[in-house]
XYZ file of N, CA, C and O in Angstrom:
760
model
N 20.662 24.580 -11.914
C 20.092 24.420 -11.181
C 18.457 24.566 -11.480
O 17.582 24.600 -10.327
N 18.504 24.208 -12.805
C 16.844 24.234 -13.265
C 16.038 22.849 -12.814
O 15.126 22.590 -13.140
N 17.119 21.963 -11.800
C 15.907 20.898 -11.423
C 15.069 21.001 -9.945
O 14.519 20.465 -9.458
N 15.165 22.260 -9.823
C 14.742 23.372 -8.626
C 13.274 23.453 -8.892
O 13.595 24.388 -9.496
N 12.453 24.082 -7.647
C 11.566 25.442 -8.205
C 11.151 25.555 -6.987
O 10.886 25.027 -6.313
N 10.566 26.912 -6.966
C 9.902 27.838 -5.681
C 9.015 27.903 -5.912
O 8.103 28.726 -7.265
N 8.170 27.457 -4.888
C 6.536 27.714 -4.604
C 6.270 28.161 -3.627
O 6.180 28.525 -2.635
N 5.227 29.794 -4.132
C 4.840 30.431 -3.074
C 3.558 30.514 -3.243
O 2.657 30.687 -3.889
N 2.879 29.837 -2.584
C 1.622 29.293 -2.609
C 0.999 30.648 -1.230
O 1.182 30.739 -0.044
N -0.237 30.638 -1.771
C -1.440 32.124 -1.467
C -1.269 33.007 -0.616
O -1.562 33.580 0.265
N 0.388 33.682 -0.688
C 1.077 34.564 -0.134
C 0.120 35.997 -0.890
O 0.373 37.158 -0.228
N -0.198 36.067 -2.163
C -1.072 36.844 -2.687
C -2.866 36.672 -2.163
O -3.734 35.768 -2.585
N -2.939 37.440 -1.002
C -4.212 36.758 -0.257
C -5.201 38.117 0.254
O -4.411 38.868 0.650
N -6.281 37.773 0.059
C -7.159 38.977 0.666
C -7.586 38.788 1.939
O -7.407 40.228 2.235
N -6.927 37.737 2.539
C -6.829 37.548 3.940
C -7.606 38.895 4.912
O -7.465 39.189 6.098
N -9.399 38.370 4.214
C -10.183 39.346 4.695
C -11.495 37.785 5.443
O -12.689 38.356 5.393
N -11.048 36.758 5.778
C -11.691 36.157 6.745
C -11.796 36.385 7.883
O -10.634 37.094 8.202
N -13.039 35.546 8.556
C -12.972 35.579 10.255
C -11.532 35.171 11.126
O -11.126 34.359 9.850
N -11.005 35.685 12.227
C -10.007 35.789 12.330
C -8.813 35.611 11.825
O -7.647 35.013 11.599
N -8.592 36.192 10.820
C -7.371 36.482 9.896
C -6.465 37.039 10.529
O -4.858 36.800 9.913
N -6.669 37.759 11.176
C -5.294 39.062 11.787
C -4.335 38.077 12.268
O -2.805 38.566 11.871
N -3.947 36.973 13.060
C -2.671 36.565 13.409
C -1.730 35.754 12.146
O -0.905 35.879 12.568
N -3.205 35.844 11.326
C -2.078 35.112 9.943
C -1.674 35.834 9.456
O -0.464 36.065 8.985
N -2.285 37.177 9.396
C -1.766 38.207 8.287
C -0.405 38.694 9.222
O 0.375 39.006 8.650
N -0.503 38.359 10.687
C 1.022 39.339 11.010
C 1.786 37.778 11.143
O 2.545 38.376 10.328
N 1.609 36.825 10.884
C 2.687 36.135 10.480
C 3.392 36.192 8.959
O 4.030 35.838 9.055
N 2.347 35.766 8.368
C 2.236 36.050 6.775
C 3.251 37.037 6.673
O 4.249 37.295 5.663
N 3.011 38.439 7.138
C 4.100 39.375 6.988
C 5.683 39.330 8.102
O 6.540 40.004 7.285
N 5.885 38.597 8.622
C 6.656 38.498 8.917
C 7.869 37.318 7.945
O 8.689 37.270 7.853
N 6.855 36.070 7.812
C 7.117 35.201 6.589
C 7.918 36.278 5.296
O 8.785 35.181 4.707
N 7.298 37.238 4.754
C 6.749 37.573 3.629
C 8.795 37.489 3.440
O 8.911 38.027 2.433
N 9.435 38.182 4.480
C 10.896 38.916 4.357
C 11.780 37.397 3.706
O 12.444 37.465 2.947
N 11.638 36.010 4.436
C 12.027 35.068 3.894
C 11.853 34.724 2.058
O 12.428 34.427 1.534
N 10.204 34.619 1.901
C 9.822 34.052 0.828
C 10.537 35.858 -0.014
O 11.042 34.817 -1.265
N 10.457 36.812 -0.048
C 10.984 37.815 -0.708
C 12.245 37.273 -1.496
O 13.173 37.138 -2.269
N 13.514 36.776 -0.173
C 14.710 36.424 -0.251
C 14.690 35.330 -1.002
O 15.734 35.084 -2.324
N 14.048 34.205 -0.794
C 14.144 32.971 -1.682
C 14.356 33.685 -3.158
O 14.369 33.018 -3.786
N 13.092 34.155 -3.284
C 12.661 34.462 -4.580
C 13.354 35.498 -5.515
O 13.289 35.046 -6.423
N 14.058 36.418 -5.028
C 15.060 36.625 -5.746
C 16.430 35.618 -5.487
O 16.798 35.983 -6.962
N 16.499 35.020 -5.153
C 17.304 33.943 -5.291
C 17.615 33.314 -6.145
O 18.161 32.708 -6.913
N 15.739 32.517 -6.289
C 15.701 31.778 -6.934
C 15.527 32.623 -8.834
O 16.250 32.018 -9.560
N 15.135 33.507 -8.450
C 15.366 34.533 -10.239
C 16.509 34.410 -10.335
O 17.353 34.813 -11.633
N 17.645 34.934 -9.663
C 19.289 34.937 -10.125
C 19.533 34.038 -10.535
O 21.057 33.709 -11.140
N 19.227 32.817 -9.627
C 19.913 31.897 -9.889
C 19.197 30.747 -11.385
O 19.353 29.330 -11.466
N 18.105 31.331 -12.182
C 17.045 30.691 -12.872
C 16.728 29.238 -12.841
O 16.082 28.588 -12.819
N 16.380 29.736 -10.859
C 15.184 28.231 -10.481
C 14.304 28.853 -10.970
O 13.389 30.161 -10.437
N 13.131 27.799 -11.302
C 11.656 28.504 -11.527
C 10.801 29.519 -10.506
O 10.584 28.460 -9.444
N 9.622 30.100 -10.613
C 9.531 31.074 -9.380
C 8.211 30.835 -9.829
O 7.609 31.114 -11.235
N 7.286 29.696 -9.272
C 5.727 29.368 -9.535
C 5.004 30.197 -8.349
O 5.341 29.342 -6.789
N 4.152 30.731 -8.548
C 2.922 30.996 -7.416
C 1.657 30.242 -7.348
O 1.166 30.010 -8.910
N 1.418 29.932 -6.184
C 0.367 28.873 -6.760
C -0.650 29.581 -5.815
O -0.531 29.553 -4.482
N -1.730 29.991 -6.228
C -2.785 30.814 -5.286
C -4.533 30.597 -5.589
O -4.282 30.130 -6.688
N -5.114 30.890 -4.608
C -6.435 30.958 -4.518
C -6.962 32.182 -5.619
O -6.324 32.973 -5.885
N -7.956 31.977 -6.662
C -8.265 32.746 -7.362
C -9.587 33.929 -6.916
O -10.141 34.618 -7.595
N -9.754 33.480 -5.179
C -11.322 34.263 -5.072
C -12.375 33.973 -5.790
O -13.381 35.509 -5.357
N -12.119 32.933 -6.501
C -13.636 33.103 -7.124
C -13.838 33.401 -8.266
O -14.839 33.641 -9.399
N -12.625 34.373 -8.548
C -12.973 35.155 -9.998
C -12.004 34.393 -10.922
O -10.716 34.184 -11.677
N -12.890 32.926 -11.962
C -12.783 32.356 -12.845
C -11.828 32.568 -14.414
O -12.059 32.065 -14.717
N -12.284 34.079 -14.203
C -12.042 34.809 -15.453
C -11.013 35.621 -15.644
O -10.575 36.183 -16.603
N -10.683 35.519 -14.670
C -9.636 36.506 -14.544
C -7.813 35.992 -15.178
O -7.662 35.189 -14.460
N -6.986 37.092 -15.040
C -5.508 36.677 -15.328
C -4.890 37.008 -14.473
O -5.879 37.824 -13.354
N -3.475 36.396 -13.941
C -2.802 36.935 -13.102
C -2.989 38.416 -13.029
O -3.402 38.780 -11.585
N -2.660 39.085 -13.420
C -2.348 40.587 -13.415
C -4.148 41.299 -12.980
O -3.958 42.043 -11.970
N -4.774 40.554 -13.523
C -6.341 41.106 -13.114
C -6.402 40.959 -11.814
O -6.732 41.761 -11.355
N -6.249 39.458 -11.360
C -6.185 39.173 -9.298
C -5.339 40.075 -8.889
O -5.284 40.765 -7.616
N -3.843 40.333 -9.358
C -2.897 41.409 -7.725
C -3.856 42.575 -7.856
O -3.786 42.760 -7.203
N -4.258 43.361 -9.559
C -4.630 44.564 -9.154
C -6.262 44.285 -7.985
O -6.395 45.070 -7.870
N -6.874 43.165 -8.270
C -7.764 43.450 -7.293
C -7.299 43.460 -5.717
O -7.921 44.341 -4.934
N -6.104 42.542 -5.575
C -5.721 42.640 -4.292
C -5.265 43.717 -4.220
O -5.445 43.763 -2.978
N -4.515 44.315 -4.952
C -3.536 45.300 -4.623
C -5.059 46.226 -4.091
O -4.809 47.726 -3.606
N -5.789 46.883 -5.186
C -7.047 47.680 -5.330
C -8.052 47.609 -4.043
O -8.084 49.524 -3.608
N -8.501 46.379 -3.567
C -9.293 47.306 -2.360
C -8.741 46.512 -1.366
O -9.959 46.138 -0.718
N -8.100 46.558 -0.617
C -7.524 45.021 0.225
C -6.675 45.567 0.818
O -5.401 45.793 0.897
N -7.168 46.068 2.085
C -6.154 46.791 3.098
C -4.972 45.688 3.809
O -4.498 45.782 4.208
N -5.779 44.834 3.978
C -5.020 43.231 4.440
C -4.247 42.910 3.798
O -2.637 43.091 3.517
N -4.426 42.462 2.437
C -3.173 41.845 1.339
C -2.762 42.357 0.585
O -2.182 42.480 -0.167
N -3.296 43.800 0.382
C -2.886 44.941 -1.004
C -1.177 45.127 -0.696
O -0.489 44.888 -1.694
N -0.519 45.507 0.245
C 0.790 45.516 0.217
C 1.722 44.632 0.415
O 2.400 44.245 -0.398
N 0.601 43.654 0.557
C 1.858 42.099 0.417
C 2.104 41.063 -0.982
O 2.757 41.066 -1.690
N 0.888 41.769 -1.849
C 0.755 41.346 -3.334
C 1.258 42.540 -3.753
O 2.068 41.932 -4.994
N 1.314 43.590 -3.817
C 2.637 45.047 -4.400
C 4.075 44.216 -4.139
O 5.049 44.428 -4.588
N 4.425 43.729 -2.634
C 5.730 43.364 -2.760
C 5.803 42.428 -3.246
O 7.012 41.845 -3.821
N 4.765 40.994 -3.649
C 5.102 39.790 -3.574
C 4.828 39.220 -4.905
O 4.466 38.547 -5.379
N 4.428 40.712 -5.846
C 3.837 40.402 -7.100
C 4.904 39.575 -8.058
O 6.082 39.440 -8.120
N 4.234 38.479 -8.611
C 5.162 37.724 -10.080
C 5.747 38.956 -11.013
O 4.917 39.755 -11.085
N 6.689 38.413 -11.190
C 7.375 39.026 -12.537
C 7.382 38.517 -13.548
O 6.346 37.456 -13.205
N 7.359 38.699 -14.677
C 7.087 38.508 -15.828
C 7.955 36.986 -15.895
O 7.511 36.092 -16.863
N 9.246 37.014 -15.571
C 9.228 35.511 -15.752
C 8.801 34.183 -14.588
O 9.336 33.392 -14.898
N 8.176 34.699 -14.007
C 7.407 33.417 -13.239
C 6.495 33.121 -13.416
O 5.766 33.739 -14.680
N 5.890 31.768 -12.795
C 4.824 31.347 -13.581
C 3.395 31.467 -12.639
O 3.873 31.687 -11.331
N 2.023 30.961 -12.807
C 0.759 31.650 -11.969
C 0.225 30.591 -12.362
O -0.460 30.287 -13.123
N -0.044 29.697 -11.242
C -1.097 28.595 -11.114
C -2.307 28.667 -9.878
O -1.962 29.478 -8.999
N -3.409 28.477 -10.548
C -4.259 29.056 -10.022
C -5.036 27.763 -9.591
O -4.994 26.801 -9.885
N -4.943 27.312 -7.933
C -5.462 26.475 -7.225
C -6.944 26.206 -6.641
O -7.530 27.143 -6.237
N -7.889 25.476 -6.905
C -8.698 25.504 -6.299
C -9.254 25.091 -5.315
O -10.574 25.227 -4.276
N -8.355 23.916 -4.676
C -8.473 23.573 -3.765
C -7.382 23.833 -2.681
O -6.217 24.688 -2.691
N -7.324 23.070 -1.476
C -6.049 23.075 -0.771
C -4.358 23.121 -1.498
O -3.334 23.506 -0.712
N -4.470 21.955 -2.284
C -3.297 21.330 -2.764
C -2.828 22.159 -3.917
O -3.664 22.017 -4.450
N -1.570 22.376 -3.979
C -0.968 23.295 -5.502
C -1.436 22.015 -6.338
O -1.227 22.524 -7.411
N -1.505 20.454 -6.182
C -1.233 19.690 -7.220
C -2.958 19.404 -7.745
O -2.950 19.141 -8.691
N -3.668 19.359 -6.511
C -5.323 19.118 -7.111
C -5.942 20.111 -8.154
O -6.132 21.725 -7.840
N -5.972 19.718 -9.154
C -7.063 20.216 -10.341
C -6.147 21.379 -10.796
O -7.056 22.320 -11.235
N -4.552 21.133 -10.808
C -4.684 22.337 -11.341
C -3.399 21.687 -12.834
O -3.124 20.525 -12.766
N -2.400 22.749 -13.511
C -1.952 22.291 -13.561
C -0.184 21.829 -13.357
O 0.753 21.793 -14.723
N -0.010 22.044 -12.730
C 1.490 21.899 -11.633
C 2.223 20.505 -11.937
O 3.044 20.721 -12.642
N 0.935 19.671 -11.883
C 1.504 18.365 -11.939
C 2.405 18.191 -13.696
O 3.252 17.538 -14.016
N 1.632 19.122 -14.553
C 2.102 19.381 -16.210
C 3.543 20.573 -16.102
O 4.310 19.990 -16.824
N 3.332 21.111 -15.666
C 4.632 22.154 -15.557
C 6.082 21.690 -15.042
O 7.003 22.078 -15.624
N 5.611 21.010 -13.882
C 6.730 20.883 -13.434
C 7.615 19.895 -13.789
O 8.848 19.773 -14.216
N 7.418 18.736 -14.359
C 8.093 17.716 -15.081
C 9.005 18.584 -16.394
O 9.793 18.157 -16.789
N 8.133 19.203 -17.405
C 8.384 19.890 -18.400
C 9.829 20.770 -17.731
O 10.514 21.267 -18.519
N 9.384 21.045 -16.853
C 10.539 22.178 -16.412
C 11.986 21.222 -15.736
O 12.844 21.507 -15.608
N 12.087 19.881 -15.684
C 12.625 19.171 -15.599
C 12.936 19.356 -13.743
O 14.324 19.280 -13.431
N 11.916 19.707 -12.721
C 12.118 19.404 -11.794
C 12.149 18.214 -10.764
O 10.919 17.754 -11.107
N 13.002 18.448 -9.913
C 12.543 17.008 -9.027
C 12.779 17.581 -7.646
O 12.731 16.682 -6.683
N 12.819 18.637 -7.463
C 12.832 19.765 -6.215
C 11.988 21.278 -5.560
O 11.983 21.402 -6.974
N 11.467 20.561 -4.380
C 10.240 22.089 -4.499
C 10.822 22.940 -3.384
O 11.280 22.214 -1.967
N 11.082 23.616 -2.950
C 11.136 24.757 -1.714
C 9.602 25.375 -2.082
O 9.096 25.776 -2.758
N 9.051 25.004 -0.643
C 7.298 25.346 -0.031
C 7.294 26.646 0.565
O 8.175 26.170 1.716
N 6.571 27.605 0.009
C 6.795 29.121 0.936
C 5.436 28.893 1.016
O 4.528 28.832 0.081
N 5.105 29.624 1.721
C 3.485 30.570 1.726
C 2.802 30.165 3.585
O 3.082 30.019 4.250
N 1.208 30.133 2.694
C 0.133 30.099 3.781
C -0.767 29.197 3.778
O -1.202 29.130 2.430
N -1.846 28.730 4.026
C -0.739 28.752 5.348
C -0.368 26.768 5.802
O -0.448 26.524 5.505
N 0.520 27.132 6.539
C 1.529 25.998 6.973
C 1.183 24.738 7.077
O 0.977 23.786 6.599
N -0.713 24.576 7.682
C -1.053 23.899 8.278
C -2.320 23.451 7.030
O -3.225 22.279 7.418
N -2.461 23.925 6.403
C -3.562 23.703 5.581
C -2.934 23.558 4.193
O -2.870 22.144 3.805
N -2.963 24.775 3.389
C -2.486 24.625 1.634
C -0.881 24.140 2.045
O -0.937 23.586 0.431
N 0.108 24.569 2.582
C 1.349 24.295 2.367
C 1.548 23.099 2.613
O 1.707 22.212 1.871
N 0.895 22.587 3.713
C 1.216 20.804 4.028
C 0.376 20.097 3.447
O 0.781 19.237 2.803
N -0.755 20.755 2.206
C -1.524 19.410 1.727
C -0.671 18.953 0.222
O -0.266 18.493 -0.303
N -0.069 20.636 -0.197
C 0.688 20.240 -1.192
C 2.316 19.863 -0.980
O 2.672 19.273 -1.649
N 2.428 19.727 0.107
C 4.241 19.110 0.899
C 3.613 17.619 0.420
O 4.052 16.712 0.057
N 2.168 17.425 1.135
C 1.706 15.743 0.942
C 1.240 15.100 -0.708
O 2.228 14.422 -0.548
N 1.112 16.020 -0.903
C 1.180 15.967 -2.371
C 2.248 15.578 -3.347
O 2.902 14.629 -4.387
N 3.092 16.700 -2.958
C 4.822 16.170 -3.968
C 5.277 15.316 -3.126
O 6.119 14.493 -3.584
N 4.943 14.892 -1.873
C 6.041 13.713 -1.213
C 5.610 12.431 -1.713
O 6.581 11.823 -2.137
N 4.318 12.332 -2.194
C 3.746 11.352 -3.076
C 4.111 11.161 -4.203
O 4.264 9.726 -4.964
N 4.447 12.251 -4.933
C 4.889 12.513 -6.565
C 6.414 11.938 -6.334
O 7.368 11.768 -7.028
N 7.254 12.052 -4.964
C 8.609 11.793 -5.364
C 9.341 12.879 -5.224
O 10.967 12.625 -5.553
N 9.083 14.020 -5.058
C 9.546 15.324 -4.954
C 10.572 15.460 -3.427
O 10.018 15.481 -2.427
N 11.803 15.606 -4.097
C 12.103 16.268 -2.489
C 12.080 17.379 -1.812
O 11.492 18.296 -3.030
N 12.183 17.749 -0.765
C 11.254 19.226 -0.429
C 11.620 19.577 0.775
O 13.040 19.141 1.632
N 12.237 20.898 0.372
C 12.506 22.242 1.688
C 11.304 22.919 2.074
O 10.740 23.929 0.638
N 11.153 22.996 3.268
C 9.919 23.895 3.785
C 10.659 25.131 4.870
O 10.756 24.351 5.627
N 11.172 25.782 4.483
C 11.674 26.760 5.364
C 10.886 27.297 6.100
O 9.789 27.640 6.130
N 11.157 26.739 7.729
C 9.854 27.490 8.750
C 10.131 28.746 9.150
O 9.135 29.150 9.264
N 10.956 29.606 8.541
C 10.866 30.696 8.580
C 10.031 31.437 7.215
O 9.911 32.889 7.373
N 9.390 31.311 6.464
C 8.953 31.158 4.844
C 7.946 30.424 5.099
O 6.585 30.599 3.951
N 6.921 29.693 5.396
C 5.246 29.704 5.818
C 4.862 30.299 7.627
O 5.905 30.607 8.300
N 3.956 30.486 7.358
C 2.734 31.063 8.201
C 1.548 30.396 8.165
O 1.009 29.589 7.734
N 1.047 30.643 9.889
C 0.417 29.414 10.143
C -0.732 31.114 11.035
O -0.523 31.861 11.270
N -1.939 29.998 11.426
C -2.940 30.686 12.220
C -2.448 31.310 13.226
O -2.822 32.317 14.559
N -1.796 30.368 13.944
C -1.344 30.182 15.473
C 0.435 29.580 15.161
O 0.612 28.335 13.959
N 1.082 30.242 16.300
C 3.239 29.157 16.027
C 2.508 27.725 16.702
O 3.387 27.091 15.907
N 1.810 27.690 17.107
C 1.631 26.366 17.453
C 1.082 25.325 16.078
O 1.986 24.120 15.957
N 0.200 25.478 15.463
C -0.271 25.089 14.377
C 0.619 25.142 13.725
O 1.152 24.024 12.401
N 1.709 26.265 13.264
C 2.911 25.879 11.796
C 3.737 24.918 12.595
O 4.096 24.776 12.079
N 3.993 24.861 13.540
C 5.403 24.085 14.004
C 4.601 22.712 14.096
O 4.974 21.757 13.698
N 3.326 22.560 14.262
C 2.944 21.153 14.517
C 3.015 20.494 12.371
O 3.360 19.546 12.190
N 2.691 21.267 11.852
C 2.638 21.269 10.512
C 4.164 21.506 9.928
O 4.272 20.370 9.018
N 4.816 21.650 10.340
C 6.946 21.908 10.211
C 7.221 20.220 10.736
O 8.106 19.688 10.312
N 6.595 19.933 11.739
C 7.258 18.967 12.234
C 6.782 17.185 11.990
O 7.056 16.856 11.116
N 5.207 17.293 11.072
C 4.807 16.748 9.840
C 4.901 16.525 9.167
O 6.391 15.092 8.271
N 5.648 18.018 8.232
C 6.389 17.747 6.695
C 8.090 17.833 6.853
O 8.257 16.458 6.204
N 8.454 17.711 8.639
C 9.926 17.326 8.440
C 9.608 16.104 8.897
O 10.543 14.539 7.975
N 8.953 15.390 9.532
C 9.279 13.512 10.039
C 8.516 12.728 9.496
O 8.704 11.631 9.316
N 7.453 13.022 8.695
C 6.668 12.026 7.711
C 6.806 12.489 6.179
O 7.106 11.498 5.436
N 7.160 13.484 6.157
C 7.187 14.097 4.554
C 9.122 13.987 3.728
O 9.427 14.453 2.908
N 9.125 14.118 5.153
C 10.830 14.133 4.573
C 11.491 15.509 4.311
O 12.101 15.061 3.662
N 11.011 16.345 4.825
C 11.327 17.825 4.105
C 12.649 18.031 5.108
O 12.173 17.954 6.481
N 13.127 19.055 4.256
C 14.263 19.926 5.231
C 13.314 21.041 5.451
O 12.490 21.596 4.794
N 13.335 21.438 6.633
C 12.820 22.880 7.765
C 13.828 23.780 7.643
O 13.028 24.233 8.466
N 14.791 23.500 7.818
C 15.690 24.706 7.983
C 15.473 25.752 7.908
O 14.981 25.820 6.551
N 15.687 26.395 8.521
C 15.236 28.392 8.259
C 16.347 28.627 7.181
O 17.286 28.185 6.694
N 15.603 29.900 6.650
C 16.575 30.573 5.563
C 17.707 31.522 6.250
O 18.761 31.774 4.982
N 17.810 31.730 7.286
C 18.803 32.274 8.285
C 20.206 30.733 8.472
O 21.257 31.362 8.427
N 19.378 29.562 7.833
C 20.265 28.824 8.358
C 21.008 27.726 7.001
O 21.744 27.041 6.639
N 20.323 28.074 5.841
C 19.900 27.293 5.011
C 19.832 28.469 3.545
O 19.050 28.989 3.638
N 20.512 28.630 2.826
C 20.568 29.558 1.334
C 20.002 28.027 0.406
O 20.310 27.146 0.518
N 19.195 28.623 -0.670
C 19.001 28.219 -2.045
C 20.180 27.439 -2.560
O 19.905 26.231 -2.878
N 21.074 28.226 -2.296
C 22.128 27.642 -3.315
C 23.011 26.513 -2.645
O 23.124 25.155 -3.151
N 23.112 26.813 -1.433
C 23.094 25.419 -0.149
C 22.430 24.029 -0.309
O 22.785 22.942 -0.471
N 21.003 23.925 -0.443
C 20.289 23.476 -0.434
C 20.380 22.792 -1.097
O 20.353 21.361 -2.017
N 20.045 23.010 -2.674
C 20.408 22.845 -4.192
C 21.774 21.946 -4.408
O 21.945 20.806 -4.551
N 23.097 22.788 -3.558
C 24.355 21.791 -3.787
C 24.073 20.179 -2.917
O 24.405 19.632 -3.608
N 23.772 20.829 -1.911
C 24.125 19.484 -0.830
C 22.744 18.209 -1.407
O 23.225 17.566 -1.562
N 21.012 18.589 -2.014
C 20.612 17.832 -2.415
C 21.550 16.987 -3.799
O 20.781 16.282 -3.822
N 22.308 17.902 -4.571
C 22.618 16.561 -5.960
C 23.873 16.206 -5.487
O 24.313 15.101 -6.635
N 24.187 16.462 -3.772
C 25.663 15.092 -3.729
C 25.072 14.425 -3.342
O 25.417 13.224 -3.057
N 23.211 14.050 -2.859
C 23.092 13.020 -2.875
C 22.546 11.642 -3.195
O 22.311 11.584 -4.474
């Protein structure tokens, strides 16, 4: 199953910007699906790659970033504790919206033999969508589980999911309808 990887985009988040409340609530709802996929991926030896903003902490390590999020962050601290990367996971710092832009993700994925990506995280209509568009242009097969992404509103999240399905050829079935193993097996038959 090593030709697939799970990307967890910006779920380790401060959620401290203006009008973040709806996104926080949606992210906590998506966290169950993200956590389930992460656990399935680890059990199946599918790489888990956290693609995350660093909040301007350019000299910090992933561990320091997690400590900062947990230590002084009432909105994102619990999420950071719950979804913190394990020793076997990868961590990519992204400076902009796309996980591919100015990051080492384009170098990591081929070295891992990855041709298929599962995208999860926030925000569906910004960072997840931009990462999906860049992945599509690089000809990755995509699954963006609708229940594993969150947006600032249900309408914006649905709009982004529709674009990823209709324009970027992404599978968007929820994790309640499609398991990681089933998606990988289905894709390997195509």
